[in-house]
GROMACS .gro file of C-alpha atoms in nm:
model
  194
    1MET     CA    1  -1.837   0.803  -1.660
    2ALA     CA    2  -1.957   0.975  -1.305
    3ASP     CA    3  -1.655   1.034  -1.098
    4ASP     CA    4  -1.718   0.745  -0.822
    5MET     CA    5  -1.705   0.475  -1.057
    6VAL     CA    6  -1.417   0.313  -1.260
    7ASN     CA    7  -1.360   0.105  -1.560
    8VAL     CA    8  -1.254  -0.242  -1.430
    9ASP     CA    9  -1.217  -0.554  -1.602
   10ALA     CA   10  -1.529  -0.761  -1.636
   11ARG     CA   11  -1.366  -1.046  -1.490
   12THR     CA   12  -1.251  -0.919  -1.185
   13ALA     CA   13  -1.496  -0.650  -1.065
   14VAL     CA   14  -1.719  -0.728  -0.791
   15PRO     CA   15  -2.108  -0.768  -0.886
   16THR     CA   16  -2.298  -0.575  -0.751
   17GLY     CA   17  -2.587  -0.715  -0.473
   18THR     CA   18  -2.376  -1.022  -0.465
   19GLY     CA   19  -2.400  -1.001  -0.078
   20ALA     CA   20  -1.983  -1.031  -0.089
   21ASP     CA   21  -1.880  -0.913   0.262
   22THR     CA   22  -1.745  -0.620   0.077
   23ASP     CA   23  -1.636  -0.406   0.409
   24GLY     CA   24  -1.348  -0.574   0.483
   25GLY     CA   25  -1.464  -0.844   0.749
   26THR     CA   26  -1.654  -1.126   0.837
   27GLU     CA   27  -2.061  -1.030   0.792
   28THR     CA   28  -2.039  -0.993   1.194
   29GLY     CA   29  -1.705  -0.793   1.202
   30THR     CA   30  -1.623  -1.045   1.488
   31GLU     CA   31  -1.247  -0.985   1.384
   32THR     CA   32  -1.227  -0.646   1.486
   33GLY     CA   33  -1.497  -0.788   1.798
   34ILE     CA   34  -1.756  -0.511   1.694
   35ALA     CA   35  -2.059  -0.536   1.508
   36ALA     CA   36  -2.085  -0.494   1.100
   37ASP     CA   37  -2.167  -0.145   1.024
   38ALA     CA   38  -2.373   0.006   0.815
   39ARG     CA   39  -2.172   0.096   0.486
   40ASP     CA   40  -2.358   0.055   0.148
   41GLY     CA   41  -2.120  -0.294   0.006
   42ASP     CA   42  -2.133  -0.112  -0.317
   43ALA     CA   43  -1.970   0.191  -0.237
   44VAL     CA   44  -1.707   0.057  -0.071
   45SER     CA   45  -1.656  -0.172  -0.376
   46ARG     CA   46  -1.646   0.115  -0.616
   47PHE     CA   47  -1.391   0.279  -0.373
   48VAL     CA   48  -1.158   0.015  -0.353
   49GLU     CA   49  -1.176  -0.050  -0.696
   50ARG     CA   50  -1.104   0.327  -0.788
   51PHE     CA   51  -0.820   0.361  -0.589
   52ALA     CA   52  -0.703   0.059  -0.684
   53ALA     CA   53  -0.693   0.175  -1.026
   54GLN     CA   54  -0.509   0.515  -0.899
   55LEU     CA   55  -0.252   0.278  -0.761
   56THR     CA   56  -0.188   0.057  -1.062
   57GLU     CA   57  -0.149   0.381  -1.258
   58ALA     CA   58   0.080   0.469  -1.033
   59GLY     CA   59   0.323   0.163  -1.130
   60MET     CA   60   0.148  -0.078  -0.837
   61GLN     CA   61   0.078  -0.430  -0.960
   62ARG     CA   62  -0.311  -0.435  -1.050
   63MET     CA   63  -0.413  -0.748  -0.847
   64ALA     CA   64  -0.169  -0.585  -0.554
   65ALA     CA   65  -0.347  -0.287  -0.540
   66ARG     CA   66  -0.700  -0.388  -0.519
   67VAL     CA   67  -0.552  -0.641  -0.206
   68PHE     CA   68  -0.371  -0.344  -0.063
   69ALA     CA   69  -0.724  -0.076  -0.134
   70GLN     CA   70  -0.920  -0.367  -0.023
   71LEU     CA   71  -0.691  -0.455   0.303
   72LEU     CA   72  -0.728  -0.051   0.396
   73ALA     CA   73  -1.117  -0.014   0.347
   74SER     CA   74  -1.167  -0.297   0.590
   75ASN     CA   75  -1.260  -0.214   0.957
   76GLY     CA   76  -0.991  -0.434   1.127
   77GLY     CA   77  -0.728  -0.401   0.821
   78ALA     CA   78  -0.670  -0.724   0.864
   79MET     CA   79  -0.841  -1.013   0.639
   80THR     CA   80  -0.771  -1.415   0.553
   81SER     CA   81  -0.716  -1.523   0.216
   82ALA     CA   82  -1.057  -1.636   0.200
   83GLU     CA   83  -1.208  -1.300   0.269
   84LEU     CA   84  -1.006  -1.119   0.027
   85GLY     CA   85  -1.092  -1.374  -0.221
   86GLU     CA   86  -1.471  -1.380  -0.164
   87ALA     CA   87  -1.468  -0.983  -0.170
   88LEU     CA   88  -1.264  -0.963  -0.455
   89ARG     CA   89  -1.380  -1.220  -0.662
   90ILE     CA   90  -1.052  -1.304  -0.687
   91SER     CA   91  -0.883  -1.665  -0.698
   92PRO     CA   92  -0.682  -1.780  -0.396
   93ALA     CA   93  -0.331  -1.757  -0.653
   94ALA     CA   94  -0.439  -1.416  -0.732
   95VAL     CA   95  -0.448  -1.345  -0.382
   96SER     CA   96  -0.137  -1.536  -0.298
   97GLY     CA   97   0.030  -1.323  -0.574
   98ALA     CA   98  -0.035  -1.020  -0.445
   99VAL     CA   99   0.019  -1.087  -0.090
  100SER     CA  100   0.340  -1.221  -0.219
  101TYR     CA  101   0.409  -0.837  -0.382
  102LEU     CA  102   0.282  -0.668  -0.050
  103THR     CA  103   0.463  -0.856   0.209
  104GLN     CA  104   0.762  -0.827  -0.013
  105VAL     CA  105   0.728  -0.436  -0.016
  106ASN     CA  106   0.657  -0.427   0.331
  107MET     CA  107   0.326  -0.266   0.287
  108VAL     CA  108   0.164  -0.562   0.487
  109SER     CA  109   0.233  -0.844   0.734
  110ARG     CA  110   0.097  -1.221   0.727
  111GLU     CA  111   0.010  -1.357   1.070
  112ARG     CA  112  -0.097  -1.621   1.220
  113GLU     CA  113  -0.478  -1.564   1.293
  114PRO     CA  114  -0.561  -1.721   1.671
  115GLY     CA  115  -0.657  -2.041   1.757
  116SER     CA  116  -0.651  -2.117   1.368
  117ARG     CA  117  -0.438  -2.246   1.130
  118ARG     CA  118  -0.516  -1.968   0.849
  119ASP     CA  119  -0.315  -1.642   0.823
  120ARG     CA  120  -0.427  -1.327   0.861
  121TYR     CA  121  -0.265  -0.982   0.610
  122VAL     CA  122  -0.230  -0.725   0.832
  123LEU     CA  123  -0.196  -0.338   0.714
  124HIS     CA  124   0.079  -0.172   0.925
  125ASN     CA  125   0.042   0.059   1.202
  126GLU     CA  126   0.107   0.378   1.036
  127LEU     CA  127   0.198   0.229   0.689
  128TRP     CA  128   0.229   0.557   0.532
  129TYR     CA  129   0.518   0.655   0.758
  130GLU     CA  130   0.697   0.319   0.749
  131THR     CA  131   0.648   0.310   0.377
  132PHE     CA  132   0.839   0.619   0.324
  133THR     CA  133   1.111   0.554   0.585
  134ARG     CA  134   1.207   0.228   0.429
  135ARG     CA  135   1.209   0.415   0.113
  136ASP     CA  136   1.464   0.672   0.266
  137GLN     CA  137   1.706   0.359   0.326
  138VAL     CA  138   1.669   0.287  -0.059
  139LEU     CA  139   1.751   0.673  -0.127
  140THR     CA  140   2.089   0.657   0.125
  141LEU     CA  141   2.195   0.336  -0.093
  142TRP     CA  142   2.096   0.506  -0.448
  143GLU     CA  143   2.279   0.770  -0.315
  144LYS     CA  144   2.598   0.619  -0.241
  145THR     CA  145   2.562   0.394  -0.577
  146LEU     CA  146   2.535   0.743  -0.788
  147ARG     CA  147   2.834   0.927  -0.596
  148GLU     CA  148   3.060   0.626  -0.677
  149GLY     CA  149   2.948   0.641  -0.977
  150ALA     CA  150   2.998   0.973  -1.090
  151ALA     CA  151   3.355   0.963  -0.963
  152THR     CA  152   3.386   0.653  -1.182
  153LEU     CA  153   3.259   0.805  -1.482
  154GLY     CA  154   3.452   1.185  -1.362
  155THR     CA  155   3.264   1.445  -1.275
  156ASP     CA  156   3.390   1.685  -1.558
  157SER     CA  157   3.201   1.430  -1.813
  158PRO     CA  158   2.791   1.440  -1.935
  159ALA     CA  159   2.745   1.137  -1.780
  160GLY     CA  160   2.921   1.176  -1.450
  161ALA     CA  161   2.766   1.539  -1.404
  162ARG     CA  162   2.435   1.373  -1.493
  163VAL     CA  163   2.503   1.120  -1.236
  164ALA     CA  164   2.622   1.332  -0.944
  165GLU     CA  165   2.298   1.574  -1.022
  166THR     CA  166   2.083   1.280  -0.945
  167ALA     CA  167   2.286   1.213  -0.649
  168ALA     CA  168   2.239   1.533  -0.483
  169PHE     CA  169   1.870   1.565  -0.557
  170PHE     CA  170   1.812   1.192  -0.369
  171GLU     CA  171   2.091   1.327  -0.109
  172PHE     CA  172   1.797   1.695  -0.118
  173MET     CA  173   1.513   1.414  -0.074
  174GLN     CA  174   1.637   1.247   0.188
  175GLY     CA  175   1.659   1.523   0.417
  176GLU     CA  176   1.337   1.680   0.284
  177MET     CA  177   1.187   1.325   0.363
  178LEU     CA  178   1.352   1.357   0.690
  179GLY     CA  179   1.178   1.649   0.780
  180LEU     CA  180   0.863   1.543   0.658
  181MET     CA  181   0.783   1.301   0.890
  182ASP     CA  182   0.873   1.498   1.185
  183ARG     CA  183   0.600   1.760   1.084
  184TRP     CA  184   0.342   1.457   1.012
  185ARG     CA  185   0.401   1.342   1.327
  186ALA     CA  186   0.333   1.670   1.471
  187HIS     CA  187   0.069   1.743   1.275
  188LYS     CA  188  -0.109   1.404   1.350
  189ALA     CA  189  -0.149   1.490   1.683
  190THR     CA  190  -0.319   1.772   1.631
  191ILE     CA  191  -0.569   1.673   1.445
  192GLY     CA  192  -0.646   1.394   1.686
  193LEU     CA  193  -0.510   1.090   1.455
  194GLY     CA  194  -0.193   1.059   1.710
   0.00000   0.00000   0.00000
């Protein structure tokens, strides 16, 4: 199989030549106020499916990975449920389930479309920074619980020592994450992204 292709389930694959708006917006790109670009819709679909497959292999729910990848590939970083369903050839229920998961893990948010009753699903600005910052909060909670667990188990026992080592690892990760985020902001500014 070619590197730019991904093996996807035929029930959810985006058929080529369907005219589906695979660039993540309306045919005219009106959600961003700019004309639709000249991207190859089939190539965009292949990218979405390939990245979604990689996210799934890393542990994300399959449909949530597809919706996230589609939003990421959209020019506006925001789409309605109908647009997501059309682009990915999935049911409204599948979109709803995927968006519920992505909202729960704070990867997207729901906004009301101006002048409409329709909701748009929007990627957060600085998505990866926010995601890792939230992970830092989780690491803090885990570290505290693990330290309490190590004390309960006794640090001289094999289980207590194992739990204490895990807590120390999370403490180390937390310190490294803060420095990494600071370096990312500085690097982002040097490459014209911030």
